[in-house]
PDB file of C-alpha atoms in Angstrom:
ATOM      1  CA  GLU A   1      90.787  86.516  88.503  1.00  0.00           C
ATOM      2  CA  ALA A   2      93.045  87.947  91.214  1.00  0.00           C
ATOM      3  CA  LEU A   3      94.842  90.116  88.686  1.00  0.00           C
ATOM      4  CA  ARG A   4      91.492  91.418  87.422  1.00  0.00           C
ATOM      5  CA  ALA A   5      90.529  92.332  90.989  1.00  0.00           C
ATOM      6  CA  LEU A   6      93.837  94.121  91.547  1.00  0.00           C
ATOM      7  CA  ARG A   7      93.412  96.047  88.291  1.00  0.00           C
ATOM      8  CA  LYS A   8      89.897  97.005  89.311  1.00  0.00           C
ATOM      9  CA  VAL A   9      91.209  98.410  92.593  1.00  0.00           C
ATOM     10  CA  ARG A  10      93.960 100.216  90.698  1.00  0.00           C
ATOM     11  CA  ARG A  11      91.415 101.820  88.341  1.00  0.00           C
ATOM     12  CA  ALA A  12      89.297 102.870  91.317  1.00  0.00           C
ATOM     13  CA  VAL A  13      92.181 104.722  92.977  1.00  0.00           C
ATOM     14  CA  LYS A  14      93.585 106.122  89.719  1.00  0.00           C
ATOM     15  CA  GLY A  15      91.083 108.974  89.828  1.00  0.00           C
ATOM     16  CA  ARG A  16      92.861 110.209  92.958  1.00  0.00           C
ATOM     17  CA  GLY A  17      96.152 110.330  91.136  1.00  0.00           C
ATOM     18  CA  CYS A  18      99.033 107.959  91.507  1.00  0.00           C
ATOM     19  CA  SER A  19      99.780 108.957  95.051  1.00  0.00           C
ATOM     20  CA  LYS A  20     102.150 106.902  97.133  1.00  0.00           C
ATOM     21  CA  GLU A  21      99.271 106.161  99.491  1.00  0.00           C
ATOM     22  CA  ALA A  22      97.122 104.642  96.744  1.00  0.00           C
ATOM     23  CA  PHE A  23     100.099 102.746  95.328  1.00  0.00           C
ATOM     24  CA  GLY A  24     101.074 101.536  98.810  1.00  0.00           C
ATOM     25  CA  GLY A  25      97.533 100.325  99.406  1.00  0.00           C
ATOM     26  CA  LEU A  26      97.634  98.306  96.202  1.00  0.00           C
ATOM     27  CA  ARG A  27     100.997  96.834  97.170  1.00  0.00           C
ATOM     28  CA  ALA A  28      99.688  95.897 100.635  1.00  0.00           C
ATOM     29  CA  LEU A  29      96.629  94.288  99.071  1.00  0.00           C
ATOM     30  CA  LEU A  30      98.840  92.274  96.722  1.00  0.00           C
ATOM     31  CA  HIS A  31     101.055  91.103  99.581  1.00  0.00           C
ATOM     32  CA  HIS A  32      98.061  89.983 101.646  1.00  0.00           C
ATOM     33  CA  LEU A  33      96.661  88.142  98.651  1.00  0.00           C
ATOM     34  CA  LEU A  34      99.988  86.395  97.941  1.00  0.00           C
ATOM     35  CA  GLU A  35     100.492  85.403 101.574  1.00  0.00           C
ATOM     36  CA  GLY A  36      96.934  84.080 101.687  1.00  0.00           C
ATOM     37  CA  TYR A  37      97.432  82.000  98.556  1.00  0.00           C
ATOM     38  CA  ALA A  38     100.643  80.490  99.953  1.00  0.00           C
ATOM     39  CA  SER A  39      99.273  79.741 103.414  1.00  0.00           C
ATOM     40  CA  ALA A  40      96.191  78.130 101.881  1.00  0.00           C
ATOM     41  CA  GLY A  41      98.293  75.768  99.764  1.00  0.00           C
ATOM     42  CA  ARG A  42      97.518  77.617  96.532  1.00  0.00           C
ATOM     43  CA  LEU A  43     101.093  78.398  95.527  1.00  0.00           C
ATOM     44  CA  PRO A  44     100.533  77.823  91.778  1.00  0.00           C
ATOM     45  CA  GLU A  45      97.967  80.631  91.775  1.00  0.00           C
ATOM     46  CA  ALA A  46     100.371  83.001  93.550  1.00  0.00           C
ATOM     47  CA  ILE A  47     103.100  82.182  91.035  1.00  0.00           C
ATOM     48  CA  GLN A  48     100.697  82.624  88.128  1.00  0.00           C
ATOM     49  CA  LEU A  49      99.610  86.009  89.469  1.00  0.00           C
ATOM     50  CA  LEU A  50     103.217  87.191  89.830  1.00  0.00           C
ATOM     51  CA  GLY A  51     104.065  85.925  86.338  1.00  0.00           C
ATOM     52  CA  ASP A  52     101.057  87.663  84.791  1.00  0.00           C
ATOM     53  CA  MET A  53     101.940  90.877  86.578  1.00  0.00           C
ATOM     54  CA  LYS A  54     105.579  90.669  85.474  1.00  0.00           C
ATOM     55  CA  ARG A  55     104.465  90.358  81.840  1.00  0.00           C
ATOM     56  CA  GLY A  56     101.862  93.120  82.230  1.00  0.00           C
ATOM     57  CA  THR A  57     101.737  96.690  83.385  1.00  0.00           C
ATOM     58  CA  GLU A  58     102.232  95.820  87.077  1.00  0.00           C
ATOM     59  CA  ALA A  59     105.803  94.508  86.699  1.00  0.00           C
ATOM     60  CA  ARG A  60     107.144  96.995  89.258  1.00  0.00           C
ATOM     61  CA  LEU A  61     105.058  95.269  91.955  1.00  0.00           C
ATOM     62  CA  VAL A  62     106.837  91.951  91.367  1.00  0.00           C
ATOM     63  CA  SER A  63     109.596  92.436  93.914  1.00  0.00           C
ATOM     64  CA  ALA A  64     111.457  90.682  96.696  1.00  0.00           C
ATOM     65  CA  ALA A  65     108.823  92.075  99.072  1.00  0.00           C
ATOM     66  CA  ALA A  66     106.043  90.372  97.072  1.00  0.00           C
ATOM     67  CA  PHE A  67     107.911  87.073  97.147  1.00  0.00           C
ATOM     68  CA  ASN A  68     108.566  87.522 100.861  1.00  0.00           C
ATOM     69  CA  ALA A  69     104.803  87.681 101.369  1.00  0.00           C
ATOM     70  CA  VAL A  70     104.591  84.289  99.632  1.00  0.00           C
ATOM     71  CA  LEU A  71     107.399  82.992 101.856  1.00  0.00           C
ATOM     72  CA  ARG A  72     105.572  84.155 105.014  1.00  0.00           C
ATOM     73  CA  GLY A  73     102.563  82.119 103.922  1.00  0.00           C
ATOM     74  CA  LEU A  74     104.747  79.079 103.260  1.00  0.00           C
ATOM     75  CA  LEU A  75     106.451  79.469 106.654  1.00  0.00           C
ATOM     76  CA  ALA A  76     103.029  79.480 108.313  1.00  0.00           C
ATOM     77  CA  ARG A  77     102.406  75.971 107.024  1.00  0.00           C
ATOM     78  CA  GLY A  78     105.991  74.715 107.170  1.00  0.00           C
ATOM     79  CA  ALA A  79     106.303  74.206 103.422  1.00  0.00           C
ATOM     80  CA  LEU A  80     110.091  74.002 103.093  1.00  0.00           C
ATOM     81  CA  GLU A  81     110.249  72.465  99.611  1.00  0.00           C
ATOM     82  CA  GLU A  82     107.998  75.180  98.241  1.00  0.00           C
ATOM     83  CA  ALA A  83     109.939  77.932 100.068  1.00  0.00           C
ATOM     84  CA  ARG A  84     113.177  76.584  98.598  1.00  0.00           C
ATOM     85  CA  PHE A  85     111.538  76.503  95.142  1.00  0.00           C
ATOM     86  CA  ILE A  86     110.458  80.155  95.481  1.00  0.00           C
ATOM     87  CA  VAL A  87     113.899  81.430  96.544  1.00  0.00           C
ATOM     88  CA  ARG A  88     116.072  79.242  94.316  1.00  0.00           C
ATOM     89  CA  ASP A  89     113.915  78.935  91.173  1.00  0.00           C
ATOM     90  CA  GLU A  90     110.941  81.304  90.899  1.00  0.00           C
ATOM     91  CA  MET A  91     112.551  84.516  92.058  1.00  0.00           C
ATOM     92  CA  PRO A  92     115.477  84.193  89.607  1.00  0.00           C
ATOM     93  CA  ARG A  93     113.083  83.119  86.831  1.00  0.00           C
ATOM     94  CA  LEU A  94     111.167  86.373  87.219  1.00  0.00           C
ATOM     95  CA  GLY A  95     114.352  88.427  87.562  1.00  0.00           C
ATOM     96  CA  VAL A  96     113.970  89.134  91.275  1.00  0.00           C
ATOM     97  CA  SER A  97     116.948  88.771  93.605  1.00  0.00           C
ATOM     98  CA  SER A  98     116.389  87.320  97.029  1.00  0.00           C
ATOM     99  CA  ASN A  99     117.138  89.738  99.819  1.00  0.00           C
ATOM    100  CA  GLU A 100     117.935  89.526 103.524  1.00  0.00           C
ATOM    101  CA  ALA A 101     114.299  88.888 104.451  1.00  0.00           C
ATOM    102  CA  SER A 102     113.920  86.181 101.778  1.00  0.00           C
ATOM    103  CA  LEU A 103     116.881  84.228 103.093  1.00  0.00           C
ATOM    104  CA  ASN A 104     115.845  84.711 106.728  1.00  0.00           C
ATOM    105  CA  LEU A 105     112.406  83.329 105.890  1.00  0.00           C
ATOM    106  CA  LEU A 106     113.955  80.349 104.087  1.00  0.00           C
ATOM    107  CA  MET A 107     116.345  79.731 107.010  1.00  0.00           C
ATOM    108  CA  ASP A 108     113.478  79.975 109.508  1.00  0.00           C
ATOM    109  CA  THR A 109     111.322  77.562 107.498  1.00  0.00           C
ATOM    110  CA  ALA A 110     114.196  75.050 107.354  1.00  0.00           C
ATOM    111  CA  ALA A 111     114.936  75.428 111.076  1.00  0.00           C
ATOM    112  CA  ARG A 112     111.291  74.795 111.969  1.00  0.00           C
ATOM    113  CA  SER A 113     110.986  71.825 109.612  1.00  0.00           C
ATOM    114  CA  GLY A 114     112.688  69.433 111.986  1.00  0.00           C
ATOM    115  CA  PRO A 115     116.063  67.836 112.562  1.00  0.00           C
ATOM    116  CA  ALA A 116     116.344  66.492 109.019  1.00  0.00           C
ATOM    117  CA  HIS A 117     116.494  70.068 107.677  1.00  0.00           C
ATOM    118  CA  LEU A 118     118.801  71.762 110.164  1.00  0.00           C
ATOM    119  CA  GLU A 119     121.788  71.376 107.854  1.00  0.00           C
ATOM    120  CA  GLU A 120     119.955  73.367 105.193  1.00  0.00           C
ATOM    121  CA  ALA A 121     119.193  76.100 107.727  1.00  0.00           C
ATOM    122  CA  TRP A 122     122.917  76.254 108.573  1.00  0.00           C
ATOM    123  CA  ASP A 123     123.684  76.418 104.827  1.00  0.00           C
ATOM    124  CA  VAL A 124     121.411  79.445 104.461  1.00  0.00           C
ATOM    125  CA  LEU A 125     123.044  81.138 107.460  1.00  0.00           C
ATOM    126  CA  GLU A 126     126.452  80.503 105.918  1.00  0.00           C
ATOM    127  CA  GLU A 127     125.257  81.933 102.586  1.00  0.00           C
ATOM    128  CA  MET A 128     123.942  85.031 104.345  1.00  0.00           C
ATOM    129  CA  GLN A 129     127.244  85.525 106.130  1.00  0.00           C
ATOM    130  CA  ARG A 130     129.137  85.169 102.830  1.00  0.00           C
ATOM    131  CA  LEU A 131     126.897  87.873 101.338  1.00  0.00           C
ATOM    132  CA  SER A 132     127.243  90.101 104.435  1.00  0.00           C
ATOM    133  CA  LEU A 133     123.493  89.952 105.092  1.00  0.00           C
ATOM    134  CA  ARG A 134     122.051  90.192 108.599  1.00  0.00           C
ATOM    135  CA  ALA A 135     120.620  86.979 109.991  1.00  0.00           C
ATOM    136  CA  ASP A 136     117.580  86.919 112.245  1.00  0.00           C
ATOM    137  CA  LYS A 137     118.768  86.490 115.852  1.00  0.00           C
ATOM    138  CA  TYR A 138     115.739  84.404 116.849  1.00  0.00           C
ATOM    139  CA  THR A 139     116.364  81.857 114.120  1.00  0.00           C
ATOM    140  CA  VAL A 140     120.062  81.744 115.009  1.00  0.00           C
ATOM    141  CA  SER A 141     119.019  81.041 118.625  1.00  0.00           C
ATOM    142  CA  ILE A 142     116.805  78.182 117.442  1.00  0.00           C
ATOM    143  CA  LEU A 143     119.682  76.760 115.407  1.00  0.00           C
ATOM    144  CA  THR A 144     122.102  77.159 118.300  1.00  0.00           C
ATOM    145  CA  LYS A 145     119.834  75.212 120.647  1.00  0.00           C
ATOM    146  CA  GLY A 146     119.813  72.383 118.118  1.00  0.00           C
ATOM    147  CA  ILE A 147     123.591  72.083 117.703  1.00  0.00           C
ATOM    148  CA  THR A 148     123.908  69.082 120.026  1.00  0.00           C
ATOM    149  CA  ASP A 149     120.247  68.247 120.628  1.00  0.00           C
ATOM    150  CA  ARG A 150     119.818  66.492 117.339  1.00  0.00           C
ATOM    151  CA  GLY A 151     121.955  64.719 114.894  1.00  0.00           C
ATOM    152  CA  ASP A 152     125.623  64.155 114.556  1.00  0.00           C
ATOM    153  CA  ARG A 153     127.990  65.749 117.111  1.00  0.00           C
ATOM    154  CA  ARG A 154     130.615  65.925 114.360  1.00  0.00           C
ATOM    155  CA  ARG A 155     128.592  68.750 112.820  1.00  0.00           C
ATOM    156  CA  ALA A 156     128.732  70.838 116.016  1.00  0.00           C
ATOM    157  CA  PRO A 157     131.995  72.650 115.128  1.00  0.00           C
ATOM    158  CA  ARG A 158     130.424  74.082 111.965  1.00  0.00           C
ATOM    159  CA  GLY A 159     127.441  75.370 113.916  1.00  0.00           C
ATOM    160  CA  ILE A 160     129.651  76.875 116.592  1.00  0.00           C
ATOM    161  CA  THR A 161     131.828  78.563 113.953  1.00  0.00           C
ATOM    162  CA  LEU A 162     128.776  80.096 112.258  1.00  0.00           C
ATOM    163  CA  VAL A 163     127.344  81.300 115.572  1.00  0.00           C
ATOM    164  CA  GLU A 164     130.719  82.789 116.550  1.00  0.00           C
ATOM    165  CA  HIS A 165     130.765  84.654 113.216  1.00  0.00           C
ATOM    166  CA  PHE A 166     127.253  85.916 113.991  1.00  0.00           C
ATOM    167  CA  LEU A 167     128.444  87.089 117.440  1.00  0.00           C
ATOM    168  CA  ARG A 168     131.362  88.992 115.882  1.00  0.00           C
ATOM    169  CA  THR A 169     129.489  90.596 112.993  1.00  0.00           C
ATOM    170  CA  GLN A 170     126.081  91.303 114.536  1.00  0.00           C
ATOM    171  CA  ARG A 171     126.982  92.470 118.035  1.00  0.00           C
ATOM    172  CA  ASP A 172     123.788  94.522 118.368  1.00  0.00           C
ATOM    173  CA  ASP A 173     121.685  91.377 117.883  1.00  0.00           C
ATOM    174  CA  VAL A 174     123.394  89.360 120.603  1.00  0.00           C
ATOM    175  CA  ASP A 175     121.112  88.838 123.587  1.00  0.00           C
ATOM    176  CA  GLU A 176     121.016  86.627 126.656  1.00  0.00           C
ATOM    177  CA  VAL A 177     118.926  83.983 124.897  1.00  0.00           C
ATOM    178  CA  LEU A 178     121.584  83.444 122.245  1.00  0.00           C
ATOM    179  CA  VAL A 179     124.470  83.549 124.722  1.00  0.00           C
ATOM    180  CA  ASN A 180     122.696  81.086 127.043  1.00  0.00           C
ATOM    181  CA  SER A 181     121.991  78.782 124.093  1.00  0.00           C
ATOM    182  CA  LEU A 182     125.658  78.804 123.157  1.00  0.00           C
ATOM    183  CA  LEU A 183     126.791  78.242 126.762  1.00  0.00           C
ATOM    184  CA  ASP A 184     124.381  75.313 126.967  1.00  0.00           C
ATOM    185  CA  VAL A 185     125.966  73.804 123.843  1.00  0.00           C
ATOM    186  CA  PHE A 186     129.450  74.098 125.360  1.00  0.00           C
ATOM    187  CA  CYS A 187     128.264  72.506 128.637  1.00  0.00           C
ATOM    188  CA  ARG A 188     126.685  69.552 126.816  1.00  0.00           C
ATOM    189  CA  MET A 189     129.714  69.038 124.639  1.00  0.00           C
ATOM    190  CA  GLY A 190     132.041  68.918 127.630  1.00  0.00           C
TER     191      GLY A 190
END
């Protein structure tokens, strides 16, 4: 049904040529639809729509940006398992590579999912650093604040090492919030 609606919109704008503006409007509509499906708990429908498009004439619209719209919807409702499924299973299945935004959204979802999932958020940050991708400074600040707040103090050195790497490689993203978070960690650790 959603694919039929998108095709109907596409036919309506086709008379005006295949301008970037018309194509961009269709892409924006798709992204809003996908984000809405995900935030409403209708992930199977979003996945079905992307799969149908990939097999049809709209394959070029099935991109990391489209999946990132799904991930934004999942972040809005804190659906970590589903976000992990999208990045690790669905994107590769449809031949789409996750990008910087995809991994930042996954890391943010894990960080906001509570203490039990902080290790996964750190894993995503480490993966991003291995791939030389830029991490979101706000999420790194959230992770930094949690280094000694929750969980096992034996894990603190890993977190500090990852934050130090962030400080060295993303100097432009370092702000007083992140520095204060890190100083707070050092003060609490003694």
